[in-house]
Amino acid sequence: MDASITTLKELSSQSDCYNIRVKVTRIWESVNKHNGATMHTNILPLDQQGNNIVAIIRNNQKNQFLQMLEENVVYTISNLKVVQGPKLCRTADVNYVLNFFYRMKINKEVDTRVIPLYSFELQDYEAVAELVENVKVFIELWPAGTPVEWSPKMDIVLNNISTRPI
């Protein structure tokens, strides 16, 4: 791997001078369930080692950055703003998130197929119930027998019906 490229696992909030090469695997909006307003846009980048992290585009920077990104495309991103991530509910099991910052540079790269399409852990469907309240990372459930073809995206609402707050 290029010496000037930092892996997602090596990121820390000690510096904003990183260069990463990632594939954007997911893009979605976080919506306020009470008023329907978009709070921000989330991106899930994945690096060559199969590590992922959440990147956040604030609404005031959406016009600047969102049209530059698409799912399943590889980018080199520099001048990252690395900040502490949420403690409880996470989309990626890392302590940091990336904030899109006005100095951030995004360059589309040729996909040489060294970055995986996805990073995930397979779990038995029967074990999912045991993971409730024991996992701090959001999990994505795929029904058994899902075809390999790309499936249409759906909106999913998560409700906490347990006795513990999220």
mmCIF file of C-alpha atoms in Angstrom:
data_model
loop_
_atom_site.group_PDB
_atom_site.id
_atom_site.type_symbol
_atom_site.label_atom_id
_atom_site.label_comp_id
_atom_site.label_asym_id
_atom_site.label_seq_id
_atom_site.Cartn_x
_atom_site.Cartn_y
_atom_site.Cartn_z
ATOM 1 C CA MET A 1 0.000 0.000 0.000
ATOM 2 C CA ASP A 2 1.136 3.581 -0.696
ATOM 3 C CA ALA A 3 3.163 4.922 2.259
ATOM 4 C CA SER A 4 1.284 8.242 2.211
ATOM 5 C CA ILE A 5 -2.072 6.471 2.674
ATOM 6 C CA THR A 6 -3.294 5.949 6.247
ATOM 7 C CA THR A 7 -5.554 3.021 7.099
ATOM 8 C CA LEU A 8 -8.807 3.764 8.907
ATOM 9 C CA LYS A 9 -7.540 1.875 11.960
ATOM 10 C CA GLU A 10 -4.569 4.280 12.222
ATOM 11 C CA LEU A 11 -6.709 7.443 12.413
ATOM 12 C CA SER A 12 -6.818 9.499 15.599
ATOM 13 C CA SER A 13 -7.978 12.965 16.540
ATOM 14 C CA GLN A 14 -4.337 14.038 17.025
ATOM 15 C CA SER A 15 -4.056 15.192 13.405
ATOM 16 C CA ASP A 16 -6.178 16.286 10.458
ATOM 17 C CA CYS A 17 -3.402 15.676 7.895
ATOM 18 C CA TYR A 18 -4.339 12.150 6.869
ATOM 19 C CA ASN A 19 -4.813 10.714 3.397
ATOM 20 C CA ILE A 20 -7.101 7.699 3.112
ATOM 21 C CA ARG A 21 -8.103 5.529 0.158
ATOM 22 C CA VAL A 22 -11.599 4.119 0.653
ATOM 23 C CA LYS A 23 -14.618 2.732 -1.126
ATOM 24 C CA VAL A 24 -17.908 4.413 -0.197
ATOM 25 C CA THR A 25 -20.167 1.480 0.670
ATOM 26 C CA ARG A 26 -23.250 3.302 1.974
ATOM 27 C CA ILE A 27 -24.728 6.805 1.900
ATOM 28 C CA TRP A 28 -27.838 7.644 3.933
ATOM 29 C CA GLU A 29 -29.516 10.573 5.638
ATOM 30 C CA SER A 30 -30.174 10.792 9.365
ATOM 31 C CA VAL A 31 -33.692 12.108 9.767
ATOM 32 C CA ASN A 32 -35.330 13.560 12.868
ATOM 33 C CA LYS A 33 -38.234 11.215 13.566
ATOM 34 C CA HIS A 34 -40.301 13.991 15.175
ATOM 35 C CA ASN A 35 -40.296 16.549 12.362
ATOM 36 C CA GLY A 36 -38.825 14.713 9.357
ATOM 37 C CA ALA A 37 -35.922 17.166 8.997
ATOM 38 C CA THR A 38 -32.622 15.852 7.666
ATOM 39 C CA MET A 39 -30.047 16.203 10.446
ATOM 40 C CA HIS A 40 -26.997 15.228 8.350
ATOM 41 C CA THR A 41 -25.833 12.729 5.737
ATOM 42 C CA ASN A 42 -23.809 9.670 6.766
ATOM 43 C CA ILE A 43 -21.273 7.842 4.649
ATOM 44 C CA LEU A 44 -19.698 4.471 5.419
ATOM 45 C CA PRO A 45 -16.211 4.261 3.839
ATOM 46 C CA LEU A 46 -14.270 0.978 3.751
ATOM 47 C CA ASP A 47 -10.495 0.627 3.358
ATOM 48 C CA GLN A 48 -8.255 -2.078 1.888
ATOM 49 C CA GLN A 49 -7.957 -3.870 5.255
ATOM 50 C CA GLY A 50 -11.754 -4.153 5.581
ATOM 51 C CA ASN A 51 -12.002 -1.435 8.251
ATOM 52 C CA ASN A 52 -14.848 1.040 8.128
ATOM 53 C CA ILE A 53 -15.726 4.306 9.835
ATOM 54 C CA VAL A 54 -18.640 6.725 9.683
ATOM 55 C CA ALA A 55 -18.158 10.024 7.876
ATOM 56 C CA ILE A 56 -20.665 12.837 8.423
ATOM 57 C CA ILE A 57 -21.618 15.596 6.002
ATOM 58 C CA ARG A 58 -23.403 18.442 7.775
ATOM 59 C CA ASN A 59 -26.347 20.016 5.981
ATOM 60 C CA ASN A 60 -24.429 23.258 5.342
ATOM 61 C CA GLN A 61 -21.754 21.283 3.429
ATOM 62 C CA LYS A 62 -24.051 18.916 1.572
ATOM 63 C CA ASN A 63 -24.022 20.950 -1.663
ATOM 64 C CA GLN A 64 -20.227 21.102 -1.622
ATOM 65 C CA PHE A 65 -19.509 17.395 -1.049
ATOM 66 C CA LEU A 66 -22.460 15.095 -1.660
ATOM 67 C CA GLN A 67 -22.512 15.417 -5.459
ATOM 68 C CA MET A 68 -18.848 14.312 -5.490
ATOM 69 C CA LEU A 69 -19.601 10.939 -3.876
ATOM 70 C CA GLU A 70 -21.395 7.787 -4.940
ATOM 71 C CA GLU A 71 -21.673 4.302 -3.517
ATOM 72 C CA ASN A 72 -19.227 1.574 -4.610
ATOM 73 C CA VAL A 73 -16.679 4.078 -5.918
ATOM 74 C CA VAL A 74 -13.100 4.439 -4.616
ATOM 75 C CA TYR A 75 -11.780 7.821 -3.461
ATOM 76 C CA THR A 76 -8.652 9.301 -1.953
ATOM 77 C CA ILE A 77 -9.699 11.758 0.731
ATOM 78 C CA SER A 78 -7.306 14.178 2.429
ATOM 79 C CA ASN A 79 -7.434 16.830 5.170
ATOM 80 C CA LEU A 80 -9.846 14.796 7.261
ATOM 81 C CA LYS A 81 -11.439 16.157 10.411
ATOM 82 C CA VAL A 82 -11.234 13.221 12.856
ATOM 83 C CA VAL A 83 -13.411 13.617 15.973
ATOM 84 C CA GLN A 84 -14.575 11.443 18.862
ATOM 85 C CA GLY A 85 -17.509 9.243 17.868
ATOM 86 C CA PRO A 86 -20.618 8.254 19.823
ATOM 87 C CA LYS A 87 -20.150 6.058 22.884
ATOM 88 C CA LEU A 88 -23.266 3.879 22.637
ATOM 89 C CA CYS A 89 -24.917 3.393 19.252
ATOM 90 C CA ARG A 90 -22.543 3.175 16.321
ATOM 91 C CA THR A 91 -22.692 2.177 12.703
ATOM 92 C CA ALA A 92 -19.005 1.193 12.734
ATOM 93 C CA ASP A 93 -17.151 -0.244 15.726
ATOM 94 C CA VAL A 94 -14.543 2.512 16.015
ATOM 95 C CA ASN A 95 -14.037 5.365 18.479
ATOM 96 C CA TYR A 96 -13.836 8.111 15.849
ATOM 97 C CA VAL A 97 -15.948 9.569 13.068
ATOM 98 C CA LEU A 98 -14.897 11.752 10.147
ATOM 99 C CA ASN A 99 -16.496 15.150 9.719
ATOM 100 C CA PHE A 100 -16.447 16.644 6.263
ATOM 101 C CA PHE A 101 -14.541 19.872 6.611
ATOM 102 C CA TYR A 102 -14.194 22.832 4.249
ATOM 103 C CA ARG A 103 -10.494 21.947 3.582
ATOM 104 C CA MET A 104 -11.257 18.306 2.736
ATOM 105 C CA LYS A 105 -10.159 17.135 -0.717
ATOM 106 C CA ILE A 106 -11.860 14.252 -2.528
ATOM 107 C CA ASN A 107 -10.377 12.569 -5.593
ATOM 108 C CA LYS A 108 -12.055 9.754 -7.484
ATOM 109 C CA GLU A 109 -9.705 6.801 -8.034
ATOM 110 C CA VAL A 110 -9.643 3.817 -10.358
ATOM 111 C CA ASP A 111 -11.084 0.797 -8.561
ATOM 112 C CA THR A 112 -8.290 -1.792 -8.662
ATOM 113 C CA ARG A 113 -10.442 -4.262 -6.690
ATOM 114 C CA VAL A 114 -8.106 -4.265 -3.677
ATOM 115 C CA ILE A 115 -10.806 -2.783 -1.429
ATOM 116 C CA PRO A 116 -13.537 -5.297 -0.579
ATOM 117 C CA LEU A 117 -17.158 -4.634 -1.519
ATOM 118 C CA TYR A 118 -18.341 -5.013 2.082
ATOM 119 C CA SER A 119 -17.063 -5.796 5.546
ATOM 120 C CA PHE A 120 -19.325 -7.808 7.801
ATOM 121 C CA GLU A 121 -19.521 -10.679 10.259
ATOM 122 C CA LEU A 122 -21.985 -13.452 9.580
ATOM 123 C CA GLN A 123 -24.211 -14.432 12.497
ATOM 124 C CA ASP A 124 -26.744 -17.205 12.762
ATOM 125 C CA TYR A 125 -30.236 -15.760 12.522
ATOM 126 C CA GLU A 126 -31.135 -17.562 15.756
ATOM 127 C CA ALA A 127 -28.354 -15.652 17.565
ATOM 128 C CA VAL A 128 -29.745 -12.208 16.686
ATOM 129 C CA ALA A 129 -32.143 -12.200 19.664
ATOM 130 C CA GLU A 130 -29.193 -12.803 22.010
ATOM 131 C CA LEU A 131 -27.392 -9.761 20.591
ATOM 132 C CA VAL A 132 -30.173 -7.357 21.647
ATOM 133 C CA GLU A 133 -28.822 -4.964 24.312
ATOM 134 C CA ASN A 134 -25.393 -6.630 24.082
ATOM 135 C CA VAL A 135 -24.159 -4.923 20.922
ATOM 136 C CA LYS A 136 -23.302 -1.232 20.652
ATOM 137 C CA VAL A 137 -22.906 -1.360 16.875
ATOM 138 C CA PHE A 138 -25.973 -1.224 14.652
ATOM 139 C CA ILE A 139 -26.448 -4.472 12.823
ATOM 140 C CA GLU A 140 -27.828 -4.926 9.375
ATOM 141 C CA LEU A 141 -30.194 -7.827 8.916
ATOM 142 C CA TRP A 142 -30.482 -9.514 5.552
ATOM 143 C CA PRO A 143 -33.228 -12.063 5.142
ATOM 144 C CA ALA A 144 -32.119 -15.606 4.394
ATOM 145 C CA GLY A 145 -32.087 -16.294 0.680
ATOM 146 C CA THR A 146 -31.477 -12.674 -0.346
ATOM 147 C CA PRO A 147 -30.362 -12.707 -3.990
ATOM 148 C CA VAL A 148 -26.888 -11.471 -4.833
ATOM 149 C CA GLU A 149 -28.337 -8.853 -7.178
ATOM 150 C CA TRP A 150 -28.502 -5.296 -5.843
ATOM 151 C CA SER A 151 -31.682 -4.868 -3.862
ATOM 152 C CA PRO A 152 -33.720 -1.682 -3.693
ATOM 153 C CA LYS A 153 -33.070 0.441 -0.623
ATOM 154 C CA MET A 154 -35.721 0.681 2.052
ATOM 155 C CA ASP A 155 -36.253 3.064 4.952
ATOM 156 C CA ILE A 156 -36.114 1.272 8.278
ATOM 157 C CA VAL A 157 -37.275 2.756 11.565
ATOM 158 C CA LEU A 158 -35.582 1.440 14.699
ATOM 159 C CA ASN A 159 -37.615 1.663 17.886
ATOM 160 C CA ASN A 160 -36.295 0.920 21.350
ATOM 161 C CA ILE A 161 -38.891 -1.330 22.978
ATOM 162 C CA SER A 162 -36.554 -2.615 25.667
ATOM 163 C CA THR A 163 -36.611 -1.412 29.234
ATOM 164 C CA ARG A 164 -33.159 0.148 28.880
ATOM 165 C CA PRO A 165 -32.619 3.513 27.166
ATOM 166 C CA ILE A 166 -30.398 3.588 24.097
#
